[in-house]
mmCIF file of C-alpha atoms and ligand atoms in Angstrom:
data_model
loop_
_atom_site.group_PDB
_atom_site.id
_atom_site.type_symbol
_atom_site.label_atom_id
_atom_site.label_comp_id
_atom_site.label_asym_id
_atom_site.label_seq_id
_atom_site.Cartn_x
_atom_site.Cartn_y
_atom_site.Cartn_z
ATOM 1 C CA MET A 1 -4.446 17.670 -14.825
ATOM 2 C CA ALA A 2 -7.781 16.347 -13.593
ATOM 3 C CA ARG A 3 -8.089 12.792 -12.353
ATOM 4 C CA SER A 4 -7.692 10.423 -15.285
ATOM 5 C CA ASP A 5 -10.152 7.666 -16.114
ATOM 6 C CA ALA A 6 -7.433 5.124 -15.361
ATOM 7 C CA LEU A 7 -6.853 6.479 -11.841
ATOM 8 C CA GLN A 8 -10.580 6.747 -11.178
ATOM 9 C CA ALA A 9 -11.051 3.163 -12.344
ATOM 10 C CA PHE A 10 -8.249 2.021 -10.039
ATOM 11 C CA LEU A 11 -9.757 3.883 -7.077
ATOM 12 C CA ASP A 12 -13.189 2.406 -7.769
ATOM 13 C CA ALA A 13 -11.704 -1.093 -7.853
ATOM 14 C CA ALA A 14 -9.627 -0.409 -4.726
ATOM 15 C CA PHE A 15 -12.674 0.512 -2.705
ATOM 16 C CA VAL A 16 -14.718 -2.436 -3.904
ATOM 17 C CA ALA A 17 -11.834 -4.665 -2.794
ATOM 18 C CA PHE A 18 -11.182 -2.889 0.531
ATOM 19 C CA ASP A 19 -14.925 -3.017 1.250
ATOM 20 C CA GLU A 20 -15.026 -6.724 0.519
ATOM 21 C CA CYS A 21 -11.865 -7.612 2.441
ATOM 22 C CA ALA A 22 -11.723 -5.273 5.462
ATOM 23 C CA GLN A 23 -13.488 -6.818 8.452
ATOM 24 C CA ASP A 24 -12.277 -4.714 11.374
ATOM 25 C CA PRO A 25 -14.930 -2.036 12.121
ATOM 26 C CA ARG A 26 -12.172 0.568 12.615
ATOM 27 C CA ALA A 27 -10.802 -0.243 9.160
ATOM 28 C CA ARG A 28 -14.259 -0.087 7.621
ATOM 29 C CA ARG A 29 -14.878 3.346 9.148
ATOM 30 C CA SER A 30 -11.469 4.549 7.943
ATOM 31 C CA ILE A 31 -12.021 3.262 4.399
ATOM 32 C CA THR A 32 -15.476 4.858 4.227
ATOM 33 C CA GLN A 33 -14.013 8.219 5.225
ATOM 34 C CA ILE A 34 -11.172 7.901 2.715
ATOM 35 C CA ALA A 35 -13.665 7.065 -0.048
ATOM 36 C CA ALA A 36 -15.680 10.173 0.869
ATOM 37 C CA LEU A 37 -12.566 12.389 0.681
ATOM 38 C CA LEU A 38 -11.701 10.909 -2.722
ATOM 39 C CA GLU A 39 -15.002 12.090 -4.141
ATOM 40 C CA THR A 40 -13.240 15.448 -4.444
ATOM 41 C CA PRO A 41 -10.358 14.954 -6.896
ATOM 42 C CA GLN A 42 -7.137 16.928 -6.603
ATOM 43 C CA PRO A 43 -4.680 17.696 -9.417
ATOM 44 C CA GLN A 44 -2.945 14.687 -10.945
ATOM 45 C CA ARG A 45 0.761 14.788 -11.684
ATOM 46 C CA SER A 46 2.199 13.730 -15.000
ATOM 47 C CA ASP A 47 5.897 14.032 -14.158
ATOM 48 C CA LEU A 48 6.394 10.775 -12.239
ATOM 49 C CA GLY A 49 6.865 7.334 -13.755
ATOM 50 C CA LYS A 50 10.019 5.899 -12.214
ATOM 51 C CA ARG A 51 10.861 2.332 -11.318
ATOM 52 C CA LEU A 52 13.377 0.839 -8.914
ATOM 53 C CA PRO A 53 15.524 -2.307 -9.245
ATOM 54 C CA VAL A 54 12.985 -4.327 -7.216
ATOM 55 C CA CYS A 55 10.409 -3.838 -9.973
ATOM 56 C CA GLU A 56 12.402 -6.130 -12.266
ATOM 57 C CA PRO A 57 11.280 -8.895 -12.125
ATOM 58 C CA TRP A 58 9.137 -8.911 -9.016
ATOM 59 C CA LEU A 59 6.491 -6.437 -10.107
ATOM 60 C CA GLY A 60 5.727 -8.536 -13.170
ATOM 61 C CA GLU A 61 5.440 -11.618 -11.008
ATOM 62 C CA VAL A 62 2.989 -10.141 -8.478
ATOM 63 C CA LEU A 63 0.897 -8.472 -11.174
ATOM 64 C CA SER A 64 0.675 -11.524 -13.386
ATOM 65 C CA ARG A 65 -0.709 -13.678 -10.598
ATOM 66 C CA ARG A 66 -4.477 -13.902 -10.684
ATOM 67 C CA THR A 67 -6.139 -14.472 -7.348
ATOM 68 C CA GLY A 68 -9.356 -16.048 -8.602
ATOM 69 C CA GLY A 69 -11.289 -13.417 -6.662
ATOM 70 C CA THR A 70 -12.977 -11.169 -9.224
ATOM 71 C CA SER A 71 -12.568 -7.917 -7.306
ATOM 72 C CA LEU A 72 -8.891 -8.573 -6.519
ATOM 73 C CA ASP A 73 -8.106 -9.509 -10.106
ATOM 74 C CA MET A 74 -9.833 -6.318 -11.269
ATOM 75 C CA LEU A 75 -7.824 -4.317 -8.745
ATOM 76 C CA ILE A 76 -4.526 -5.815 -9.922
ATOM 77 C CA GLU A 77 -5.460 -5.197 -13.553
ATOM 78 C CA ARG A 78 -6.267 -1.557 -12.861
ATOM 79 C CA PHE A 79 -3.138 -1.113 -10.779
ATOM 80 C CA GLN A 80 -1.172 -2.399 -13.746
ATOM 81 C CA ALA A 81 -2.796 0.288 -15.918
ATOM 82 C CA ILE A 82 -1.656 3.174 -13.674
ATOM 83 C CA GLU A 83 1.693 1.684 -12.601
ATOM 84 C CA PRO A 84 3.711 3.342 -15.417
ATOM 85 C CA LEU A 85 2.530 6.723 -14.067
ATOM 86 C CA LEU A 86 3.768 6.052 -10.529
ATOM 87 C CA GLU A 87 7.110 6.755 -8.954
ATOM 88 C CA TRP A 88 8.571 3.853 -6.965
ATOM 89 C CA ARG A 89 10.655 5.161 -4.096
ATOM 90 C CA TRP A 90 12.914 3.818 -1.375
ATOM 91 C CA ARG A 91 12.119 4.327 2.251
ATOM 92 C CA SER A 92 15.184 6.302 3.241
ATOM 93 C CA VAL A 93 14.816 5.889 7.015
ATOM 94 C CA TYR A 94 15.466 2.416 8.405
ATOM 95 C CA ASP A 95 17.339 0.740 11.213
ATOM 96 C CA GLU A 96 18.847 -2.631 12.073
ATOM 97 C CA THR A 97 15.405 -4.265 12.151
ATOM 98 C CA ALA A 98 15.500 -4.168 8.329
ATOM 99 C CA SER A 99 17.184 -7.007 6.467
ATOM 100 C CA GLU A 100 20.523 -6.260 4.820
ATOM 101 C CA ASN A 101 18.955 -6.493 1.383
ATOM 102 C CA PHE A 102 16.162 -4.093 2.340
ATOM 103 C CA LEU A 103 17.173 -1.050 0.327
ATOM 104 C CA THR A 104 17.434 -2.685 -3.066
ATOM 105 C CA GLY A 105 14.750 -5.234 -2.167
ATOM 106 C CA HIS A 106 11.780 -2.927 -1.784
ATOM 107 C CA GLY A 107 9.853 -0.054 -3.299
ATOM 108 C CA ASN A 108 6.916 2.072 -2.217
ATOM 109 C CA ALA A 109 4.625 3.889 -4.626
ATOM 110 C CA MET A 110 2.305 6.654 -3.452
ATOM 111 C CA ILE A 111 -0.817 6.585 -5.599
ATOM 112 C CA VAL A 112 -2.858 9.245 -3.827
ATOM 113 C CA GLY A 113 -1.170 11.266 -1.089
ATOM 114 C CA PRO A 114 1.879 13.464 -0.501
ATOM 115 C CA GLY A 115 4.114 13.298 -3.568
ATOM 116 C CA GLY A 116 1.768 10.811 -5.203
ATOM 117 C CA LEU A 117 0.157 10.580 -8.603
ATOM 118 C CA GLU A 118 -2.724 12.558 -7.089
ATOM 119 C CA ASP A 119 -0.732 14.832 -4.826
ATOM 120 C CA ARG A 120 -2.735 15.644 -1.675
ATOM 121 C CA ARG A 121 -2.274 15.675 2.067
ATOM 122 C CA ASP A 122 -5.585 14.530 3.534
ATOM 123 C CA LEU A 123 -5.011 10.797 2.915
ATOM 124 C CA TRP A 124 -2.398 8.340 1.648
ATOM 125 C CA LEU A 125 -3.092 5.390 -0.600
ATOM 126 C CA GLY A 126 -0.131 3.461 -1.915
ATOM 127 C CA ALA A 127 1.599 0.165 -2.537
ATOM 128 C CA THR A 128 4.644 -1.704 -1.274
ATOM 129 C CA LEU A 129 6.563 -4.271 -3.288
ATOM 130 C CA MET A 130 9.277 -6.426 -1.734
ATOM 131 C CA ALA A 131 11.543 -9.045 -3.283
ATOM 132 C CA PRO A 132 11.642 -12.474 -1.607
ATOM 133 C CA ASN A 133 13.401 -12.758 1.760
ATOM 134 C CA VAL A 134 13.243 -9.081 2.639
ATOM 135 C CA ARG A 135 12.261 -7.667 5.997
ATOM 136 C CA TYR A 136 10.857 -4.141 6.158
ATOM 137 C CA PRO A 137 12.040 -2.176 9.222
ATOM 138 C CA ASP A 138 9.858 -1.625 12.258
ATOM 139 C CA HIS A 139 8.151 1.709 11.814
ATOM 140 C CA ASP A 140 5.194 3.705 13.017
ATOM 141 C CA HIS A 141 3.201 6.738 11.953
ATOM 142 C CA ALA A 142 0.441 8.919 13.334
ATOM 143 C CA PRO A 143 -2.212 8.152 10.677
ATOM 144 C CA GLU A 144 -4.291 5.011 11.165
ATOM 145 C CA GLU A 145 -3.746 2.464 8.414
ATOM 146 C CA THR A 146 -5.624 -0.334 6.688
ATOM 147 C CA TYR A 147 -3.681 -2.889 4.686
ATOM 148 C CA LEU A 148 -4.984 -4.936 1.789
ATOM 149 C CA VAL A 149 -2.559 -7.753 1.080
ATOM 150 C CA LEU A 150 -2.275 -9.006 -2.507
ATOM 151 C CA SER A 151 0.390 -11.691 -2.166
ATOM 152 C CA GLU A 152 1.852 -14.070 0.330
ATOM 153 C CA GLY A 153 3.830 -12.403 3.116
ATOM 154 C CA GLU A 154 3.932 -11.918 6.864
ATOM 155 C CA PHE A 155 3.044 -8.928 8.998
ATOM 156 C CA GLN A 156 3.449 -7.918 12.595
ATOM 157 C CA HIS A 157 2.045 -5.058 14.670
ATOM 158 C CA GLY A 158 2.312 -4.010 18.304
ATOM 159 C CA THR A 159 3.248 -7.057 20.359
ATOM 160 C CA SER A 160 1.624 -9.532 17.962
ATOM 161 C CA ASP A 161 3.391 -12.512 16.482
ATOM 162 C CA TRP A 162 3.993 -12.548 12.744
ATOM 163 C CA PHE A 163 0.798 -13.404 10.888
ATOM 164 C CA SER A 164 -0.064 -14.219 7.265
ATOM 165 C CA PRO A 165 -3.183 -12.399 6.095
ATOM 166 C CA GLY A 166 -3.040 -14.228 2.744
ATOM 167 C CA ILE A 167 -4.155 -12.858 -0.611
ATOM 168 C CA GLY A 168 -7.136 -10.602 0.040
ATOM 169 C CA GLY A 169 -6.323 -10.404 3.740
ATOM 170 C CA SER A 170 -6.776 -7.063 5.450
ATOM 171 C CA PHE A 171 -5.883 -5.671 8.859
ATOM 172 C CA TYR A 172 -5.911 -2.376 10.746
ATOM 173 C CA ASN A 173 -3.019 -0.511 12.360
ATOM 174 C CA PRO A 174 -4.182 1.958 15.034
ATOM 175 C CA PRO A 175 -2.405 5.364 15.093
ATOM 176 C CA GLY A 176 1.196 5.129 16.277
ATOM 177 C CA ILE A 177 1.410 1.314 16.505
ATOM 178 C CA ARG A 178 4.778 -0.199 15.588
ATOM 179 C CA HIS A 179 4.548 -2.568 12.632
ATOM 180 C CA ALA A 180 6.568 -4.407 10.032
ATOM 181 C CA MET A 181 6.320 -6.902 7.165
ATOM 182 C CA ARG A 182 8.512 -9.558 5.644
ATOM 183 C CA SER A 183 8.506 -11.728 2.558
ATOM 184 C CA ALA A 184 9.538 -15.381 2.431
ATOM 185 C CA GLU A 185 10.084 -17.326 -0.802
ATOM 186 C CA LYS A 186 7.703 -15.141 -2.822
ATOM 187 C CA PRO A 187 7.624 -11.390 -3.434
ATOM 188 C CA LEU A 188 5.270 -9.365 -1.233
ATOM 189 C CA PHE A 189 2.765 -6.885 -2.624
ATOM 190 C CA ALA A 190 0.269 -4.926 -0.555
ATOM 191 C CA LEU A 191 -1.784 -1.762 -0.643
ATOM 192 C CA TRP A 192 -2.133 0.576 2.320
ATOM 193 C CA ALA A 193 -4.652 3.316 3.025
ATOM 194 C CA LEU A 194 -3.819 5.861 5.705
ATOM 195 C CA LEU A 195 -6.049 8.499 7.247
ATOM 196 C CA PRO A 196 -4.514 11.284 9.364
ATOM 197 C CA GLU A 197 -6.311 12.311 12.546
ATOM 198 C CA ARG A 198 -7.230 15.718 11.137
ATOM 199 C CA SER A 199 -9.119 14.067 8.258
ATOM 200 C CA ARG A 200 -11.223 11.916 10.575
ATOM 201 C CA HIS A 201 -14.715 12.872 11.596
HETATM 202 FE FE1 FE2 B 1 2.675 1.658 7.802
#
């Protein structure tokens, strides 16, 4: 299946929002390269569409919140349109840095990337949803990563303290850096865009 209008519309909105929100020059370069790769669509899957317990009720809550920023509201609206096509999955690898409620309190959805709605290996674009009071485990990965945060929530990378990017906040994780996120009283919702070394130029 070719890329659907709904997915294309989401991707268009995602890159308007990333472009508006990402300040770090390394993130901006990464996002530009990801956008260039996405000009060549890959086959779209139609066999996904699976939710996890965390989606009820927290997905509804994060998606119903309007930010007041036109591009972010558009992004959330278009995410909502493709969400039924996505498969929410648990991160199966975690350690004691995760909170006890981590497993049932989170879900990741790959939109474009390995196993995603558009299944490809040259980039990853996806979303994380966490219930309130959940801490994601420390983790790292070789691809560089740019976050676009769409809710309240705290993040940490390398030796940094926890920081709150806020709605529309964006930050860059260099390749291999250890990082984590945690929610407080509200659910956490964020998009991430990863670019493997081999896709960089
Ligand atoms: Fe990450």
